[in-house]
XYZ file of N, CA, C and O in Angstrom:
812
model
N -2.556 -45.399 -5.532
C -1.364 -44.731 -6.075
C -1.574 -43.224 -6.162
O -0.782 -42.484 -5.577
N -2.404 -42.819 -6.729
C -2.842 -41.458 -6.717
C -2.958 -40.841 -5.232
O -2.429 -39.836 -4.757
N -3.788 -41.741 -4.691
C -3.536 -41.203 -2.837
C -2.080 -40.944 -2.953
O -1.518 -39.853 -2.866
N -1.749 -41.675 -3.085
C 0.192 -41.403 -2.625
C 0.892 -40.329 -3.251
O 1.362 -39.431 -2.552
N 0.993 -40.324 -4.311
C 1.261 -39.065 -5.068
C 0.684 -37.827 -4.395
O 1.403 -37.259 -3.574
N -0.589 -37.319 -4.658
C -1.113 -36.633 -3.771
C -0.584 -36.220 -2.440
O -0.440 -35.013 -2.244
N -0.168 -37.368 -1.173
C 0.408 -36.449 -0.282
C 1.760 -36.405 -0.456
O 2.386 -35.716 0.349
N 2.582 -37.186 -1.630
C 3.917 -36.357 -2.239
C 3.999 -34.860 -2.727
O 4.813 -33.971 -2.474
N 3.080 -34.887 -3.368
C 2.943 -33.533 -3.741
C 2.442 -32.025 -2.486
O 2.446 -30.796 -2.408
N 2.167 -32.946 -1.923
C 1.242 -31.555 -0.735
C 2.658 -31.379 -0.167
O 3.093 -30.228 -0.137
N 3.585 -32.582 0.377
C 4.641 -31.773 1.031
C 5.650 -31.637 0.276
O 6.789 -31.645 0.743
N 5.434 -31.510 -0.847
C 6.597 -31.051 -1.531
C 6.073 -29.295 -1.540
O 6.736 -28.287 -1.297
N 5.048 -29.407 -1.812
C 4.634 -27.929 -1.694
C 4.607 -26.967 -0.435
O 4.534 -25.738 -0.407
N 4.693 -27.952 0.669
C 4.816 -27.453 1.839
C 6.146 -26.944 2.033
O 6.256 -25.747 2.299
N 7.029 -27.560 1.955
C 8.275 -27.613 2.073
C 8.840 -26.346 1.530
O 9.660 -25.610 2.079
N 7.939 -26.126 -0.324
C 8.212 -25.479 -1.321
C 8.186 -23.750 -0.527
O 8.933 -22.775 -0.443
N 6.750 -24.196 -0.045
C 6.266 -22.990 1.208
C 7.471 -22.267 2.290
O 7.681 -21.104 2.634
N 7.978 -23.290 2.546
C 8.268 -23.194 3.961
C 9.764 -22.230 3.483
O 9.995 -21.182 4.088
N 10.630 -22.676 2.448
C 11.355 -22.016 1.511
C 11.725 -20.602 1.233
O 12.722 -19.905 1.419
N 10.050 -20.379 0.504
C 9.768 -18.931 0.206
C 10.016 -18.221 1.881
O 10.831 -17.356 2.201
N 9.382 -18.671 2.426
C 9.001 -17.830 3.771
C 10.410 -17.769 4.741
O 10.428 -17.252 5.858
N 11.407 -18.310 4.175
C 12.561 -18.310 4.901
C 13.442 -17.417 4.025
O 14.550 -17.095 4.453
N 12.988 -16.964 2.734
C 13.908 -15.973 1.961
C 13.344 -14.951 1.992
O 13.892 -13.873 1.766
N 11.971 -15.120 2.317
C 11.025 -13.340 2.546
C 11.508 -13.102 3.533
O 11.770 -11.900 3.477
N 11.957 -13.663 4.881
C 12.543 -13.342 5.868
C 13.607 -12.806 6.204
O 13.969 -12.298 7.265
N 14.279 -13.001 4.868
C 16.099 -12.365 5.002
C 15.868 -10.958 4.585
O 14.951 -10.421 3.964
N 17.015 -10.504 5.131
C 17.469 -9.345 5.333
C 17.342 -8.238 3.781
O 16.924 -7.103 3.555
N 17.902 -9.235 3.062
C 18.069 -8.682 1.486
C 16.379 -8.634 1.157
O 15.735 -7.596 1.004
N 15.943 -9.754 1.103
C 14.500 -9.645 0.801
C 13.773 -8.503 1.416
O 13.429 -7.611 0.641
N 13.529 -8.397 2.465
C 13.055 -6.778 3.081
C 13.248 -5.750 3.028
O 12.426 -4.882 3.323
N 14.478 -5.539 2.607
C 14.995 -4.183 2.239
C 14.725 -4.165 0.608
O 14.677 -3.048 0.092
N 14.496 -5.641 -0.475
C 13.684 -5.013 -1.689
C 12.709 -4.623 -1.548
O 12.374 -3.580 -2.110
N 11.839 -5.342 -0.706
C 10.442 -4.765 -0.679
C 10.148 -3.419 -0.318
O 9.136 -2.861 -0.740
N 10.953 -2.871 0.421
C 11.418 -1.912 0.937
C 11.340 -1.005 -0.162
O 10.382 -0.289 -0.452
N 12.677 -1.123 -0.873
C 13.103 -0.690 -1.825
C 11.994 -0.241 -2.847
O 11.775 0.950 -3.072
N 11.178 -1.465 -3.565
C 10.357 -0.856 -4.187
C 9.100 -0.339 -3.386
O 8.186 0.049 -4.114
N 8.901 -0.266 -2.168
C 7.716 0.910 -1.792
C 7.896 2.191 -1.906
O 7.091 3.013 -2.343
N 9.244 2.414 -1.404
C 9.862 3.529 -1.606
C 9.591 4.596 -2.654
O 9.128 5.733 -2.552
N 10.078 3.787 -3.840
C 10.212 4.386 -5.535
C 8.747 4.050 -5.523
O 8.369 5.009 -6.194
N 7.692 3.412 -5.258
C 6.293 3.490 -5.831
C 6.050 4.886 -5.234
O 5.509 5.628 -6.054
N 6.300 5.474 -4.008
C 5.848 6.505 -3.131
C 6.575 7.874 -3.649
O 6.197 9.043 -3.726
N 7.759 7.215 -3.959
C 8.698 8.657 -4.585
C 8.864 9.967 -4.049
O 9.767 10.685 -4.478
N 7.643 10.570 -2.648
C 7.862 11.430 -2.564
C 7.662 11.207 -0.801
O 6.577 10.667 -0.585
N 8.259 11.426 0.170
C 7.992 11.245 1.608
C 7.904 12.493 2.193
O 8.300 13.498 1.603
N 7.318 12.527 3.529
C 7.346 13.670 4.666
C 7.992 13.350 5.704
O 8.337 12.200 5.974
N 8.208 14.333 6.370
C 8.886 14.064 7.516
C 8.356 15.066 8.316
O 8.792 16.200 8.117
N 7.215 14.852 9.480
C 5.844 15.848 9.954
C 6.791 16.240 11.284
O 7.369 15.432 12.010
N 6.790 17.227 11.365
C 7.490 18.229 12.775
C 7.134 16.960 14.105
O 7.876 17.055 15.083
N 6.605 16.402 14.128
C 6.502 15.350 15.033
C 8.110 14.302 14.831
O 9.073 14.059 15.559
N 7.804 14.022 13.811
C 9.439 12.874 13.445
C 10.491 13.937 13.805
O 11.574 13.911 14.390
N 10.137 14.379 13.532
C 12.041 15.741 13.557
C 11.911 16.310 14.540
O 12.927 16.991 14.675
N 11.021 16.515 15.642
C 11.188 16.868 17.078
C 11.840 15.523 17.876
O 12.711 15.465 18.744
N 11.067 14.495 17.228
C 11.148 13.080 18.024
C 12.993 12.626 17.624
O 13.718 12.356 18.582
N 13.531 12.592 16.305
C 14.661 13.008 16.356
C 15.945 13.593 16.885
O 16.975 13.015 17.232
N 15.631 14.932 16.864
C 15.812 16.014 17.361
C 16.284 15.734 19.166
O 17.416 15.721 19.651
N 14.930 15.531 19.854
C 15.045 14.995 21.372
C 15.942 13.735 21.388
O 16.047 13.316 22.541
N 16.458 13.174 20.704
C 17.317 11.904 20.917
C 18.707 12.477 20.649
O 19.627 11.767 21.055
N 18.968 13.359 20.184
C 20.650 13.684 19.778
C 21.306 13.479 21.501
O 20.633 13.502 22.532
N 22.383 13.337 21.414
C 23.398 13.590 21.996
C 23.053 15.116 22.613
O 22.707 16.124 21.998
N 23.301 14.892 24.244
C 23.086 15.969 24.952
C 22.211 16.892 24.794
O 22.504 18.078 24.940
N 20.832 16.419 24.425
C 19.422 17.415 23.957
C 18.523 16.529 25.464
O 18.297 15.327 25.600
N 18.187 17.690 26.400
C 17.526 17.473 27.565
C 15.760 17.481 26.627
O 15.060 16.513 26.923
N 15.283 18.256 25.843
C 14.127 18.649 25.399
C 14.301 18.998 23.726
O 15.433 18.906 23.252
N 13.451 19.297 23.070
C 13.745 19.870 21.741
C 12.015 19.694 21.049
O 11.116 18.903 21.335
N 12.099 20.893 19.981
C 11.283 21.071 19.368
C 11.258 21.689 18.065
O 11.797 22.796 18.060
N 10.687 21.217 16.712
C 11.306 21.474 15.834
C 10.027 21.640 14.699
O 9.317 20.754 14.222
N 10.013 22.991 14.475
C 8.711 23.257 13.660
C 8.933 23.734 12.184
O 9.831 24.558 12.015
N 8.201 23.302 11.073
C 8.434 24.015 9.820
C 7.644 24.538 9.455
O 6.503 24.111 9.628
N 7.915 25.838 8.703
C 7.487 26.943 8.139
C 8.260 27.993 7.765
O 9.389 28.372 8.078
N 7.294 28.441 6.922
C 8.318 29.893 6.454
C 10.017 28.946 5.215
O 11.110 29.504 5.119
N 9.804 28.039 4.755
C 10.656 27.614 4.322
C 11.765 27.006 5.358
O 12.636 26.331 4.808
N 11.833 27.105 6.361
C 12.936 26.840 7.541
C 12.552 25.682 8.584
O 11.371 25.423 8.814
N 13.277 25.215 9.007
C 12.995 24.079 10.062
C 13.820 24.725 11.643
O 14.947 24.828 12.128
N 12.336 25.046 11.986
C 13.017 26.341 13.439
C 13.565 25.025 14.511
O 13.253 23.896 14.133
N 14.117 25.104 15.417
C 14.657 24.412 16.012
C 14.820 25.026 17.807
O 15.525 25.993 18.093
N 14.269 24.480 18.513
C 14.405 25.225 19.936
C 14.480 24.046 21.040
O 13.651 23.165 21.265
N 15.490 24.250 21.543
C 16.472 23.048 22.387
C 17.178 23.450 23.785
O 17.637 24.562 24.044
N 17.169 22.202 24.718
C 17.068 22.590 26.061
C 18.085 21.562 26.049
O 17.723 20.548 25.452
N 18.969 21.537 26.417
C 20.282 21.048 26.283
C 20.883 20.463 28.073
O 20.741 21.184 29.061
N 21.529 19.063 28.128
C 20.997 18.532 29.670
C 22.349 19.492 30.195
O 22.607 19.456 31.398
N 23.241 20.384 29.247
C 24.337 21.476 30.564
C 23.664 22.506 30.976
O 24.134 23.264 31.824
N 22.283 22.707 30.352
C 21.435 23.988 30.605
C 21.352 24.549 29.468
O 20.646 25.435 28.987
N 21.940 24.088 29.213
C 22.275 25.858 27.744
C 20.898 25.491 26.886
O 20.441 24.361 26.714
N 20.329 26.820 26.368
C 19.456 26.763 25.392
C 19.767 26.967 24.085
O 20.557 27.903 23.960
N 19.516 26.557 23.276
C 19.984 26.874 21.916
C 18.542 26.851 20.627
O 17.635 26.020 20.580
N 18.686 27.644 20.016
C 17.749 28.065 19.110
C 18.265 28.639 17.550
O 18.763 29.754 17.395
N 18.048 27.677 16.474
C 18.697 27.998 15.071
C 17.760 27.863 14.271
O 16.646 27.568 14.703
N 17.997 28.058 12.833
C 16.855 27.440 12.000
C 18.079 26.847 10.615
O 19.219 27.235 10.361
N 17.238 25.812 9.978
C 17.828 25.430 8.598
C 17.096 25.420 8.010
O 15.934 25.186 8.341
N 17.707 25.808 6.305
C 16.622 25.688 5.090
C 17.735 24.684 4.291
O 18.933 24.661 4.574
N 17.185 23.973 3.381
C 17.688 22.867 3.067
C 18.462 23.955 1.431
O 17.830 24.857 0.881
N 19.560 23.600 1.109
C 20.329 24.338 -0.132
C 20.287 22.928 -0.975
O 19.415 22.534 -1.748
N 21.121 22.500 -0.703
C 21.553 21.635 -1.891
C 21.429 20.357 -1.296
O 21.140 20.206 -0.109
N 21.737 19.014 -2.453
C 21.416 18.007 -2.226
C 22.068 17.213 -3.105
O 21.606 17.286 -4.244
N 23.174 16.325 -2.937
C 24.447 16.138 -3.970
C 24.510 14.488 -3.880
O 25.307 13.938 -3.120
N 23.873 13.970 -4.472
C 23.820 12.401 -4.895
C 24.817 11.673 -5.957
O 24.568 11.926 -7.136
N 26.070 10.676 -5.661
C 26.671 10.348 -6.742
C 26.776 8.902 -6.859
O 26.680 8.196 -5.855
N 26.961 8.432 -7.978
C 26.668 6.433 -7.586
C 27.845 6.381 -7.137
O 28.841 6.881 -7.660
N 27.759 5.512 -5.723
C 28.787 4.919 -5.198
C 29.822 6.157 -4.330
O 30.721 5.888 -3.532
N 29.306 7.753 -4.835
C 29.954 8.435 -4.416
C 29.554 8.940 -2.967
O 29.402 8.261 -1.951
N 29.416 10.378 -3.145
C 28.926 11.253 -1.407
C 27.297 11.328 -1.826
O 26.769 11.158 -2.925
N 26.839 11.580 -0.804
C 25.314 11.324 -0.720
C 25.409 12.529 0.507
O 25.521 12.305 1.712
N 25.327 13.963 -0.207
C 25.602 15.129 0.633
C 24.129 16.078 0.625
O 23.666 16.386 -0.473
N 23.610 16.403 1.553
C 22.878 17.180 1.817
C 23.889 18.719 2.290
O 25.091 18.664 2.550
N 22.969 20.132 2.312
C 23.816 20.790 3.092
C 22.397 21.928 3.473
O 21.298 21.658 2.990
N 22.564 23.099 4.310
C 21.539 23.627 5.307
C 22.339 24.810 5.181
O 23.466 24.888 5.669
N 21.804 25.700 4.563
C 21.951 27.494 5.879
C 21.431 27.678 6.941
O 20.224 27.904 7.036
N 22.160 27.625 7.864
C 22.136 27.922 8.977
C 21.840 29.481 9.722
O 22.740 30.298 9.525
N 20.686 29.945 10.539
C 20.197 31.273 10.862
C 20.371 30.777 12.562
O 20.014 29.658 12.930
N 21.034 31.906 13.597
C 21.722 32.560 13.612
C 23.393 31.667 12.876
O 23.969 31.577 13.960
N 23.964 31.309 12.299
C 26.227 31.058 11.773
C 26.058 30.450 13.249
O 25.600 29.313 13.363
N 26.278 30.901 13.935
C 27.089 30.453 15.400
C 25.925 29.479 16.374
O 26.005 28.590 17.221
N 25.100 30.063 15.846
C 24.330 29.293 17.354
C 23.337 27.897 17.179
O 22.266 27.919 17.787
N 23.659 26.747 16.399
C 23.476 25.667 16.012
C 24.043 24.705 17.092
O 25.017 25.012 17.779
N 23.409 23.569 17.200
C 24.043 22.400 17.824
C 24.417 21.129 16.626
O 23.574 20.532 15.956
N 25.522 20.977 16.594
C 25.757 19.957 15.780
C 25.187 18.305 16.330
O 25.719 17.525 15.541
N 24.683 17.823 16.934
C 24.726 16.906 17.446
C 23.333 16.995 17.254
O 22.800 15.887 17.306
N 22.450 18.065 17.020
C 20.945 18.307 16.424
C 20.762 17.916 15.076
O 20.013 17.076 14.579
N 21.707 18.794 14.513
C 21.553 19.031 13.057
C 22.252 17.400 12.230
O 21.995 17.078 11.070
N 23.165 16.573 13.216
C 23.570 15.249 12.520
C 22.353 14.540 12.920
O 21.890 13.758 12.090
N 21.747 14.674 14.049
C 20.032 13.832 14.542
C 19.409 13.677 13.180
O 19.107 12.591 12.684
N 19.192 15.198 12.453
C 18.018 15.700 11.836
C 18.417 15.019 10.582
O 17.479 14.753 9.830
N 19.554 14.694 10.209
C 20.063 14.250 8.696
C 19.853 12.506 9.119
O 19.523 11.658 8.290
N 20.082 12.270 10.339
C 19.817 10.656 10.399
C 18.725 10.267 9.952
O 18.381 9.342 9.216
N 17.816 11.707 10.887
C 16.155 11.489 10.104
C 15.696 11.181 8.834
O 15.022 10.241 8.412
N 16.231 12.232 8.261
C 16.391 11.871 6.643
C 16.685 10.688 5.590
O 16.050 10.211 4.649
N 18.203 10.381 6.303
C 18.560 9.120 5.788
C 17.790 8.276 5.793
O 17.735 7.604 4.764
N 17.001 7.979 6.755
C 16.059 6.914 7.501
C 14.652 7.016 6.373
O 14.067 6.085 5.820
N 14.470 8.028 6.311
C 13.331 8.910 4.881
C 13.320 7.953 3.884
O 12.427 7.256 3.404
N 15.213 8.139 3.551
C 15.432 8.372 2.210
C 15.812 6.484 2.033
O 15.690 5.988 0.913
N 16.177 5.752 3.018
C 16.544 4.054 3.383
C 15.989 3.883 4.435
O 16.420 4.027 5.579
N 14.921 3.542 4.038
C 13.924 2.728 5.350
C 14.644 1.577 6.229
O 14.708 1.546 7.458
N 15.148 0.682 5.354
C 15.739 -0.302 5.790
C 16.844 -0.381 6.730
O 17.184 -1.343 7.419
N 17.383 0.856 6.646
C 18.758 0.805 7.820
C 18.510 0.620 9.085
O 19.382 0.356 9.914
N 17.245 0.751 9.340
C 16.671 0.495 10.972
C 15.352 -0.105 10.993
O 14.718 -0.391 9.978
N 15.054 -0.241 11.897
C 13.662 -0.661 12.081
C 12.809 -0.034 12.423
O 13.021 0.474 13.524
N 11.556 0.279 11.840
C 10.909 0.507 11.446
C 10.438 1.954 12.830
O 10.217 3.160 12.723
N 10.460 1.210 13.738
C 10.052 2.035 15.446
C 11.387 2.303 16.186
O 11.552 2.388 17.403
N 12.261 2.412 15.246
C 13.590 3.588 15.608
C 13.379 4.648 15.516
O 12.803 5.240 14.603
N 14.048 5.238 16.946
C 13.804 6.740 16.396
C 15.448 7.381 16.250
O 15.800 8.467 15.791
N 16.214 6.347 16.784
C 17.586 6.887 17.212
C 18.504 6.745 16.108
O 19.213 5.757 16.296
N 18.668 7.115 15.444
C 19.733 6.231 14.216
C 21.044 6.695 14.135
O 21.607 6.468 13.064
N 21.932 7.527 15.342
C 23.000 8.003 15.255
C 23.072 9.131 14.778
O 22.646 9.365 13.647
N 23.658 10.110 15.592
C 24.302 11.243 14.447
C 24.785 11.443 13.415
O 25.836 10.803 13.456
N 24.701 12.051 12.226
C 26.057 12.484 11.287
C 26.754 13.455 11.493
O 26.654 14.389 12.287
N 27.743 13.100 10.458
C 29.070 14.365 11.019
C 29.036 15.348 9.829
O 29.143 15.215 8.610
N 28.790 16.673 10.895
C 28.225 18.088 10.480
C 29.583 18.653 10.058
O 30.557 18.582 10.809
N 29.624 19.098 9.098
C 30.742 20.065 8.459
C 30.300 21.381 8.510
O 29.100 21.583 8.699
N 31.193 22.457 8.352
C 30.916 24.139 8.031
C 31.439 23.947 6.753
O 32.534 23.393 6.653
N 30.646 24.431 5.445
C 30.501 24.638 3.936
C 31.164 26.115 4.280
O 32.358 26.408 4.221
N 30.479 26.637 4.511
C 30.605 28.427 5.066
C 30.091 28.947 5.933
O 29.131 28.448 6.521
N 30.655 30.190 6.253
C 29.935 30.907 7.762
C 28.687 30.531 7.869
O 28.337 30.152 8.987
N 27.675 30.527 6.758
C 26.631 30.424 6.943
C 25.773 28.590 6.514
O 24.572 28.495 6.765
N 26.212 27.848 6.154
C 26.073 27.102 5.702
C 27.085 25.886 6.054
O 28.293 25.956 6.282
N 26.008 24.443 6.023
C 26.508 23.378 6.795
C 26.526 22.345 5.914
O 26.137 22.608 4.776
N 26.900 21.171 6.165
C 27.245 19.955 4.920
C 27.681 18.965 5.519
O 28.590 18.710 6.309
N 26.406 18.146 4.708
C 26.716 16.611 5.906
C 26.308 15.894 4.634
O 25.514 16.212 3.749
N 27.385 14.426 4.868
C 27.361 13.573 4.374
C 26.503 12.020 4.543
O 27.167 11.022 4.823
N 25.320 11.941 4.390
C 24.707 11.041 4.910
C 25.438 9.273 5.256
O 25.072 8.443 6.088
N 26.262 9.226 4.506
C 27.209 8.114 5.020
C 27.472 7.786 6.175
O 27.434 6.652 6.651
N 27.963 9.509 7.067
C 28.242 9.179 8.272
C 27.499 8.467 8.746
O 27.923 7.364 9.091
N 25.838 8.861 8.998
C 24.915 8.268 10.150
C 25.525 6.619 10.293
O 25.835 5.690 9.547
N 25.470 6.940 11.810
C 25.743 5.147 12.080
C 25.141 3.984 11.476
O 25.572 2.880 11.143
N 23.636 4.748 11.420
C 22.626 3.282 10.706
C 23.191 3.275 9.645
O 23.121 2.160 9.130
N 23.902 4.224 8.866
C 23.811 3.853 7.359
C 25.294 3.249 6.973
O 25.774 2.920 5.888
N 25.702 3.243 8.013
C 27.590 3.129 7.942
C 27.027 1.153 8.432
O 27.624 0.224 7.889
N 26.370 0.998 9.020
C 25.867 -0.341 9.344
C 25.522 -1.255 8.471
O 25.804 -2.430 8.236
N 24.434 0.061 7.793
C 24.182 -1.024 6.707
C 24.393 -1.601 5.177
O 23.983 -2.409 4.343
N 25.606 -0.279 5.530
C 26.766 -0.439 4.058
C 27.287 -1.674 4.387
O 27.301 -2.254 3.302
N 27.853 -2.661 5.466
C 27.909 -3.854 5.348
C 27.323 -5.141 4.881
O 27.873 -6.242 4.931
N 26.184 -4.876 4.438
C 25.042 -5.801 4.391
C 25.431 -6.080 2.354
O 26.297 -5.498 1.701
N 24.077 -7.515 1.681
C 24.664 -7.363 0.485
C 23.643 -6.941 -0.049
O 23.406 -7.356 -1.184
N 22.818 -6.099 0.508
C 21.804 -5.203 -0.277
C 22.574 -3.897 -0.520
O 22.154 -3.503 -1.608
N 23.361 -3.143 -0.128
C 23.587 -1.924 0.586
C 23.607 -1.434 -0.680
O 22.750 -0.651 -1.090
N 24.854 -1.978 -1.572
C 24.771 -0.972 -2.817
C 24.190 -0.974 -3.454
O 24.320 0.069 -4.093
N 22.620 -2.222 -4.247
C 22.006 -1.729 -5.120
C 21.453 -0.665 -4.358
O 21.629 0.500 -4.714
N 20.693 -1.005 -3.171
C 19.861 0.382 -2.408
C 20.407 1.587 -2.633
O 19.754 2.559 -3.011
N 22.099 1.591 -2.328
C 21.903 3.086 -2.295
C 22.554 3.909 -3.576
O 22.937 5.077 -3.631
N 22.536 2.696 -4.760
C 22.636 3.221 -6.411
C 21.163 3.716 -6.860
O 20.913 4.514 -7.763
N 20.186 3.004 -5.955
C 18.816 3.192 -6.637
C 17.930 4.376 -5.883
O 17.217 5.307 -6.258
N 18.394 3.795 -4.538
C 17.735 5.220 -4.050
C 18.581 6.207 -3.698
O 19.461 6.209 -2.836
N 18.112 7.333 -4.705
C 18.521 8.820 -4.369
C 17.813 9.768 -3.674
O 16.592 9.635 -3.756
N 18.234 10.729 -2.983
C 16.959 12.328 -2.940
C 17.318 12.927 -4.127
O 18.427 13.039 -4.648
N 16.256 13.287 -4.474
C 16.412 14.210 -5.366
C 16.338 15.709 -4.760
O 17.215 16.439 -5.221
N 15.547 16.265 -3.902
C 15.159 17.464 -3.324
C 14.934 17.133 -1.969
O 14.762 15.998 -1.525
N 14.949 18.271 -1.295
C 14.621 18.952 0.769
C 13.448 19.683 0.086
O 13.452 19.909 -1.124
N 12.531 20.014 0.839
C 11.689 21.573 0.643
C 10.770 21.816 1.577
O 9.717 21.208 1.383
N 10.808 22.580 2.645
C 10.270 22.752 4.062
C 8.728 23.234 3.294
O 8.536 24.077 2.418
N 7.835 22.405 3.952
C 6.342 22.459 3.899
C 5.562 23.169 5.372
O 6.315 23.522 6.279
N 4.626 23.279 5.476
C 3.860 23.948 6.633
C 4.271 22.490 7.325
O 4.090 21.655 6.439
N 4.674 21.930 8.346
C 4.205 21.403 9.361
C 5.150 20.261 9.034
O 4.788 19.251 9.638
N 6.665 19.978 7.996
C 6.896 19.116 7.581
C 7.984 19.284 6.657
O 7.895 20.380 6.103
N 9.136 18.506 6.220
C 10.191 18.319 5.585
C 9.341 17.358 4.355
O 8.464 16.520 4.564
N 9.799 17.699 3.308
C 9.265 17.032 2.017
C 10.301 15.925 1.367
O 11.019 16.014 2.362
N 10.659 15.428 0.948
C 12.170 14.355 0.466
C 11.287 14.114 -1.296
O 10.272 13.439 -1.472
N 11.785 14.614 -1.992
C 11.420 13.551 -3.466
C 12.937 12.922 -3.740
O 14.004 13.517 -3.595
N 12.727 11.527 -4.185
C 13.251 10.520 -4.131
C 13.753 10.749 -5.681
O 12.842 11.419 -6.169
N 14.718 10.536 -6.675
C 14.924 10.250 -8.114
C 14.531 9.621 -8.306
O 14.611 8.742 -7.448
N 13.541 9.213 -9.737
C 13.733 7.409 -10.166
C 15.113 7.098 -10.815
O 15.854 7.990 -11.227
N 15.450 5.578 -10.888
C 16.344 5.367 -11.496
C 16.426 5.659 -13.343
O 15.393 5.721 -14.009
N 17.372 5.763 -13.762
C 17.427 5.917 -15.218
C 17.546 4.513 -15.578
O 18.518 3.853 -15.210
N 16.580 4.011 -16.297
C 16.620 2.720 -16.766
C 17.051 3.120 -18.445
O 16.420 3.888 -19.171
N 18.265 2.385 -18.790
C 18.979 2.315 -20.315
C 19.453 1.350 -20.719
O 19.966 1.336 -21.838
């Protein structure tokens, strides 16, 4: 009798197994885990390597290269009509609301001579920073966002746009993720974009 019990119990536990490993597998489940690596890490980079690699994927970018320093993220681009283009951004503001806009915005050096289709690359990057989960992991492409003019000198993008993230506002993780994870700050490092993350206010 005990024999018997015994292999009742093993596949009940198997089974029990087999369970777990089919809910670690879902979609929601990965993006918590996700979720909390994130907030354990709180603070990410983004090394002139990711934001060149970015950068070279926009829409109509033949080449690109994208270095930080000096507070600025220089930008120098070979474009497949020929045209060269060369700008820099420093990160201004950074406008997080629950459920609301999730706005980054950039001064822009030279006003005129930016590629938008760079600068929505470079915020996908971010997004991707700031929600791991919207893509996988060895994406580099995650869609453009749509670049606004704030002012002559200054740009404003809404991270919503990016395609990945407009994707994965469908999903039923989407809104705790993106109530919990915020940026808090941009701040151009030698060799690298910095992201600190908010924690949540627990009350």
């Amino acid at each position: 009798m005990t024999d018997r019990f015994d292999i009742v119990r093993s596949l009940v536990r198997a089974a029990a197994d087999r369970a777990i490993d089919r809910v670690k597998e879902t979609r929601v489940a990965s993006a918590t885990l996700q979720l909390f690596e994130r907030l354990t890490q709180q603070r990410w980079r983004l090394s002139d390597e990711t934001l060149t690699a970015a950068a070279a994927h926009a829409e109509g970018v033949d080449s690109a290269m994208v270095a930080c320093h000096s507070g600025r993220m220089f930008v120098d681009a070979s474009m497949t009509n020929g045209r060269e283009v060369q700008f820099s951004l420093a990160p201004r503001t950074v406008r997080f609301a629950p459920r609301g806009a999730k706005e980054i915005s950039f001064d822009v050096e030279p006003p005129d001579a930016h590629d938008t289709s760079i600068v929505g690359a470079l915020a996908g990057c971010i997004a991707k920073a700031t929600w791991p989960m919207i893509a996988p992991p060895e994406s580099l492409d995650f869609g453009g966002a749509i670049v606004e003019r704030e002012s002559p000198g200054r740009l404003r993008v809404d991270l919503r746009s990016v395609p990945a993230v407009r994707r994965f506002a469908s999903t039923q993780a989407a809104t705790m993720i993106f109530d919990v994870l915020e940026l808090e700050s941009l701040r151009v490092e030698t060799g690298a974009l910095a992201l600190k993350l908010k924690l949540p206010q627990l009350t």
